[in-house]
Amino acid sequence: MYVNDLQFKNYRNLNDGIISPCKNINVIYGNNAQGKTNIIEALWLFCGGHSFRGSKENEFIKFGESFSRLKIKFFSQNRNQEAEILFNGGKKEVSINGVKKHSSTSLIGKYNAVVFSPDDLTLVKRGPSARRKFIDSAICREKLQNAVILSKYNQTLNQRNALLKDIFKHPELKGMLEIWDENLCYLGAQIIYQRFLYIEKIREKASEYHLGISDNTEKLDIKYISTCSAKSGDSVEEIYNKLKTVLNENVNEDCRAGFTNAGPQRDDFDIIINNKKAKIFASQGQQRSAVLSLKLAEANVLSELTGENPIILLDDVLSELDKKRQSFLLNKIADYQVFITCCDFEEEGLLKEGKKFLIEEGRIS
Ligand SMILES: Nc1ncnc2c1ncn2[C@@H]1O[C@H](COP(=O)(O)OP(=O)(O)O)[C@@H](O)[C@H]1O
Ligand SMILES: [Mg+2]
């Protein structure tokens, strides 16, 4: 899919107007605080979710105005389509091809994008929760049923943890753990199984992108770390048994801690560059490249799933990357429609084919 044009009305600091991108690389450049991320955010909002900046909907409305409207024309599923989102005080109205919808989730599947924002560097740099979120949102996008399983798992886990805390004061309740454990292992095994499948899907793709970005000098690998010793290739049943065993082994430890020490909520994955953990050893540029490779792999898997290339939104990605890496991003992913923001866009022939937009105080030229 690709975007033909995006129209703004009272949207953040952007002047009312329209941006008409090309089908491959679009560079949006300008000084700080001019509105570059605002454009990326507007393009992302049509995916049906929330702002990747965690903003509230009222914050999209230009200061001093009462509503904000975004209109997009895009080509997807072999036809021209359009969508509109109106932020009106506390309300949001969405229409697709002129038909009003109850929620912006109706855009899911019609309009797909993958976004990289500097916050995504937490994927490499920080603790495991950002990585679990990345993989869980990916498996939910693959199968809606996975979202149901995840939510049931978390519910069951909370109930088990509450019981663990009670057992601390009332040890006679210990026998009741079994009631939760059965369900927990049944749901948890499915989550771990789906996560392994997804890791297998993105591993090679991410590695290929990373080789490209690093000009064939760095080998990227991803390794799932299971707290119940599950392995890639295990069946759901095998994972179930392993999870059950480890819950039984940990029971005293869990009662002391008041929470569950093993299971998908404690799993993680390692991002490895040239056999070394990226979190510990990678430079800023290498970490950025690794996250980008993961995101591009995510886009690739999404293309296979939906039969359409998602658009790729890269916010502030070029800083800390050397010229070779920048050149790869600007020239080697042109089979996708890409929007990329940066501060100084030096000519130097880095961008071979594509369109540039200068943005100054919300004015796009
Ligand atoms: N609702 C709003 N109304 C007017 N200006 C806004 C609104 N929300 C954010 N801004 C301003 O938009 C400017 C540009 O933001 P941003 O797109 O993040 O800049 P950058 O070009 O650095 O990516 C900021 O100065 C911010 O204060
Ligand atoms: Mg920005």
CSV table of N, CA, C and O in Angstrom, one decimal, residues 306-355:
chain,number,residue,atom,x,y,z
A,306,THR,N,-0.4,-9.8,5.2
A,306,THR,CA,-1.6,-9.0,4.6
A,306,THR,C,-1.5,-9.0,3.0
A,306,THR,O,-2.5,-8.6,2.4
A,307,GLY,N,-0.4,-9.4,2.5
A,307,GLY,CA,-0.2,-9.3,1.0
A,307,GLY,C,0.0,-7.9,0.5
A,307,GLY,O,0.0,-7.6,-0.7
A,308,GLU,N,0.2,-6.9,1.4
A,308,GLU,CA,0.5,-5.5,1.1
A,308,GLU,C,1.7,-5.1,1.9
A,308,GLU,O,1.9,-5.4,3.0
A,309,ASN,N,2.5,-4.3,1.2
A,309,ASN,CA,3.6,-3.7,2.0
A,309,ASN,C,3.1,-2.6,2.9
A,309,ASN,O,2.4,-1.6,2.4
A,310,PRO,N,3.4,-2.6,4.2
A,310,PRO,CA,3.0,-1.5,5.1
A,310,PRO,C,3.8,-0.3,4.8
A,310,PRO,O,4.9,-0.4,4.2
A,311,ILE,N,3.4,0.9,5.1
A,311,ILE,CA,4.3,2.0,5.0
A,311,ILE,C,5.2,2.0,6.2
A,311,ILE,O,4.9,1.5,7.2
A,312,ILE,N,6.4,2.6,6.0
A,312,ILE,CA,7.4,2.6,7.0
A,312,ILE,C,7.7,4.0,7.5
A,312,ILE,O,8.0,4.9,6.6
A,313,LEU,N,7.6,4.2,8.8
A,313,LEU,CA,7.7,5.6,9.3
A,313,LEU,C,9.0,5.6,10.2
A,313,LEU,O,9.0,4.8,11.2
A,314,LEU,N,10.0,6.4,9.8
A,314,LEU,CA,11.2,6.4,10.6
A,314,LEU,C,11.5,7.8,11.1
A,314,LEU,O,11.8,8.7,10.4
A,315,ASP,N,11.3,7.9,12.4
A,315,ASP,CA,11.4,9.2,13.0
A,315,ASP,C,12.8,9.4,13.6
A,315,ASP,O,13.2,8.6,14.5
A,316,ASP,N,13.6,10.4,13.2
A,316,ASP,CA,14.9,10.7,13.7
A,316,ASP,C,15.8,9.5,13.7
A,316,ASP,O,16.5,9.3,14.7
A,317,VAL,N,15.8,8.8,12.6
A,317,VAL,CA,16.6,7.6,12.6
A,317,VAL,C,18.0,7.8,12.1
A,317,VAL,O,18.9,7.0,12.5
A,318,LEU,N,18.3,8.9,11.4
A,318,LEU,CA,19.6,9.0,10.7
A,318,LEU,C,20.7,9.4,11.6
A,318,LEU,O,21.9,9.1,11.4
A,319,SER,N,20.4,10.1,12.7
A,319,SER,CA,21.5,10.6,13.6
A,319,SER,C,22.2,9.4,14.2
A,319,SER,O,21.6,8.3,14.4
A,320,GLU,N,23.4,9.5,14.4
A,320,GLU,CA,24.3,8.4,14.9
A,320,GLU,C,24.6,7.3,13.9
A,320,GLU,O,25.3,6.4,14.2
A,321,LEU,N,24.0,7.4,12.7
A,321,LEU,CA,24.4,6.4,11.7
A,321,LEU,C,25.4,7.0,10.8
A,321,LEU,O,25.3,8.2,10.4
A,322,ASP,N,26.4,6.2,10.4
A,322,ASP,CA,27.4,6.8,9.4
A,322,ASP,C,26.8,6.8,8.0
A,322,ASP,O,25.7,6.3,7.8
A,323,LYS,N,27.5,7.4,7.1
A,323,LYS,CA,27.0,7.6,5.8
A,323,LYS,C,26.6,6.4,5.1
A,323,LYS,O,25.6,6.3,4.4
A,324,LYS,N,27.3,5.3,5.3
A,324,LYS,CA,27.0,4.0,4.6
A,324,LYS,C,25.6,3.5,5.1
A,324,LYS,O,24.8,3.1,4.4
A,325,ARG,N,25.4,3.6,6.4
A,325,ARG,CA,24.2,3.2,7.0
A,325,ARG,C,23.0,4.1,6.6
A,325,ARG,O,21.9,3.6,6.3
A,326,GLN,N,23.3,5.4,6.6
A,326,GLN,CA,22.2,6.3,6.1
A,326,GLN,C,21.9,6.0,4.7
A,326,GLN,O,20.7,5.9,4.3
A,327,SER,N,22.9,5.8,3.9
A,327,SER,CA,22.6,5.5,2.4
A,327,SER,C,21.8,4.2,2.2
A,327,SER,O,20.9,4.2,1.4
A,328,PHE,N,22.0,3.2,3.1
A,328,PHE,CA,21.3,2.0,3.0
A,328,PHE,C,19.8,2.3,3.2
A,328,PHE,O,18.9,1.9,2.4
A,329,LEU,N,19.5,3.1,4.3
A,329,LEU,CA,18.1,3.4,4.6
A,329,LEU,C,17.5,4.2,3.5
A,329,LEU,O,16.3,4.1,3.3
A,330,LEU,N,18.2,5.1,2.9
A,330,LEU,CA,17.6,6.0,2.0
A,330,LEU,C,17.5,5.4,0.6
A,330,LEU,O,16.7,5.9,-0.2
A,331,ASN,N,18.2,4.3,0.4
A,331,ASN,CA,18.1,3.8,-1.0
A,331,ASN,C,17.8,2.3,-1.1
A,331,ASN,O,17.4,1.9,-2.2
A,332,LYS,N,17.9,1.5,0.0
A,332,LYS,CA,17.7,0.1,-0.2
A,332,LYS,C,16.4,-0.4,0.3
A,332,LYS,O,16.1,-1.6,0.2
A,333,ILE,N,15.5,0.4,0.8
A,333,ILE,CA,14.2,-0.1,1.2
A,333,ILE,C,13.1,0.5,0.4
A,333,ILE,O,12.0,0.7,0.8
A,334,ALA,N,13.4,0.9,-0.9
A,334,ALA,CA,12.5,1.7,-1.7
A,334,ALA,C,11.4,0.9,-2.2
A,334,ALA,O,10.5,1.4,-2.9
A,335,ASP,N,11.3,-0.5,-2.0
A,335,ASP,CA,10.1,-1.2,-2.4
A,335,ASP,C,9.0,-0.9,-1.4
A,335,ASP,O,7.8,-1.3,-1.6
A,336,TYR,N,9.3,-0.2,-0.3
A,336,TYR,CA,8.3,0.2,0.6
A,336,TYR,C,8.1,1.7,0.4
A,336,TYR,O,9.1,2.4,0.0
A,337,GLN,N,7.0,2.3,0.8
A,337,GLN,CA,6.9,3.7,0.9
A,337,GLN,C,7.4,4.1,2.3
A,337,GLN,O,6.9,3.6,3.3
A,338,VAL,N,8.4,4.9,2.3
A,338,VAL,CA,9.1,5.3,3.5
A,338,VAL,C,9.0,6.8,3.8
A,338,VAL,O,9.1,7.6,2.9
A,339,PHE,N,8.7,7.1,5.1
A,339,PHE,CA,8.8,8.5,5.5
A,339,PHE,C,9.9,8.6,6.5
A,339,PHE,O,9.8,7.8,7.5
A,340,ILE,N,10.8,9.5,6.3
A,340,ILE,CA,12.0,9.5,7.2
A,340,ILE,C,12.2,10.9,7.6
A,340,ILE,O,12.2,11.8,6.8
A,341,THR,N,12.4,11.2,8.9
A,341,THR,CA,12.6,12.6,9.3
A,341,THR,C,14.1,12.7,9.7
A,341,THR,O,14.7,11.8,10.2
A,342,CYS,N,14.6,13.9,9.6
A,342,CYS,CA,16.0,14.2,10.1
A,342,CYS,C,16.1,15.7,10.2
A,342,CYS,O,15.3,16.5,9.7
A,343,CYS,N,17.2,16.2,10.9
A,343,CYS,CA,17.4,17.6,11.0
A,343,CYS,C,18.2,18.2,9.8
A,343,CYS,O,17.6,18.9,9.0
A,344,ASP,N,19.4,17.8,9.7
A,344,ASP,CA,20.2,18.4,8.6
A,344,ASP,C,20.1,17.3,7.5
A,344,ASP,O,20.6,16.2,7.7
A,345,PHE,N,19.6,17.7,6.4
A,345,PHE,CA,19.7,16.8,5.3
A,345,PHE,C,20.7,17.3,4.3
A,345,PHE,O,20.5,18.2,3.5
A,346,GLU,N,21.9,16.7,4.4
A,346,GLU,CA,23.0,17.2,3.6
A,346,GLU,C,22.8,16.5,2.2
A,346,GLU,O,22.5,15.3,2.1
A,347,GLU,N,22.9,17.3,1.2
A,347,GLU,CA,22.8,16.8,-0.2
A,347,GLU,C,23.7,15.6,-0.4
A,347,GLU,O,23.3,14.5,-0.2
A,348,GLU,N,24.9,15.9,-0.8
A,348,GLU,CA,25.9,14.9,-1.0
A,348,GLU,C,25.4,13.6,-1.7
A,348,GLU,O,26.0,12.5,-1.6
A,349,GLY,N,24.4,13.8,-2.4
A,349,GLY,CA,23.9,12.6,-3.2
A,349,GLY,C,23.4,11.4,-2.4
A,349,GLY,O,23.3,10.3,-3.0
A,350,LEU,N,23.1,11.6,-1.1
A,350,LEU,CA,22.7,10.4,-0.3
A,350,LEU,C,21.4,9.9,-0.8
A,350,LEU,O,21.2,8.7,-0.9
A,351,LEU,N,20.5,10.8,-1.1
A,351,LEU,CA,19.2,10.3,-1.6
A,351,LEU,C,19.2,10.2,-3.1
A,351,LEU,O,19.3,11.2,-3.8
A,352,LYS,N,19.1,9.0,-3.6
A,352,LYS,CA,19.2,8.8,-5.1
A,352,LYS,C,17.8,9.1,-5.7
A,352,LYS,O,17.7,9.8,-6.7
A,353,GLU,N,16.8,8.5,-5.1
A,353,GLU,CA,15.5,8.7,-5.7
A,353,GLU,C,14.5,9.0,-4.6
A,353,GLU,O,14.5,8.3,-3.6
A,354,GLY,N,13.6,10.0,-4.7
A,354,GLY,CA,12.7,10.2,-3.7
A,354,GLY,C,12.3,11.7,-3.6
A,354,GLY,O,12.7,12.5,-4.5
A,355,LYS,N,11.6,12.0,-2.6
A,355,LYS,CA,11.1,13.4,-2.5
A,355,LYS,C,11.5,14.0,-1.1
A,355,LYS,O,11.6,13.3,-0.1
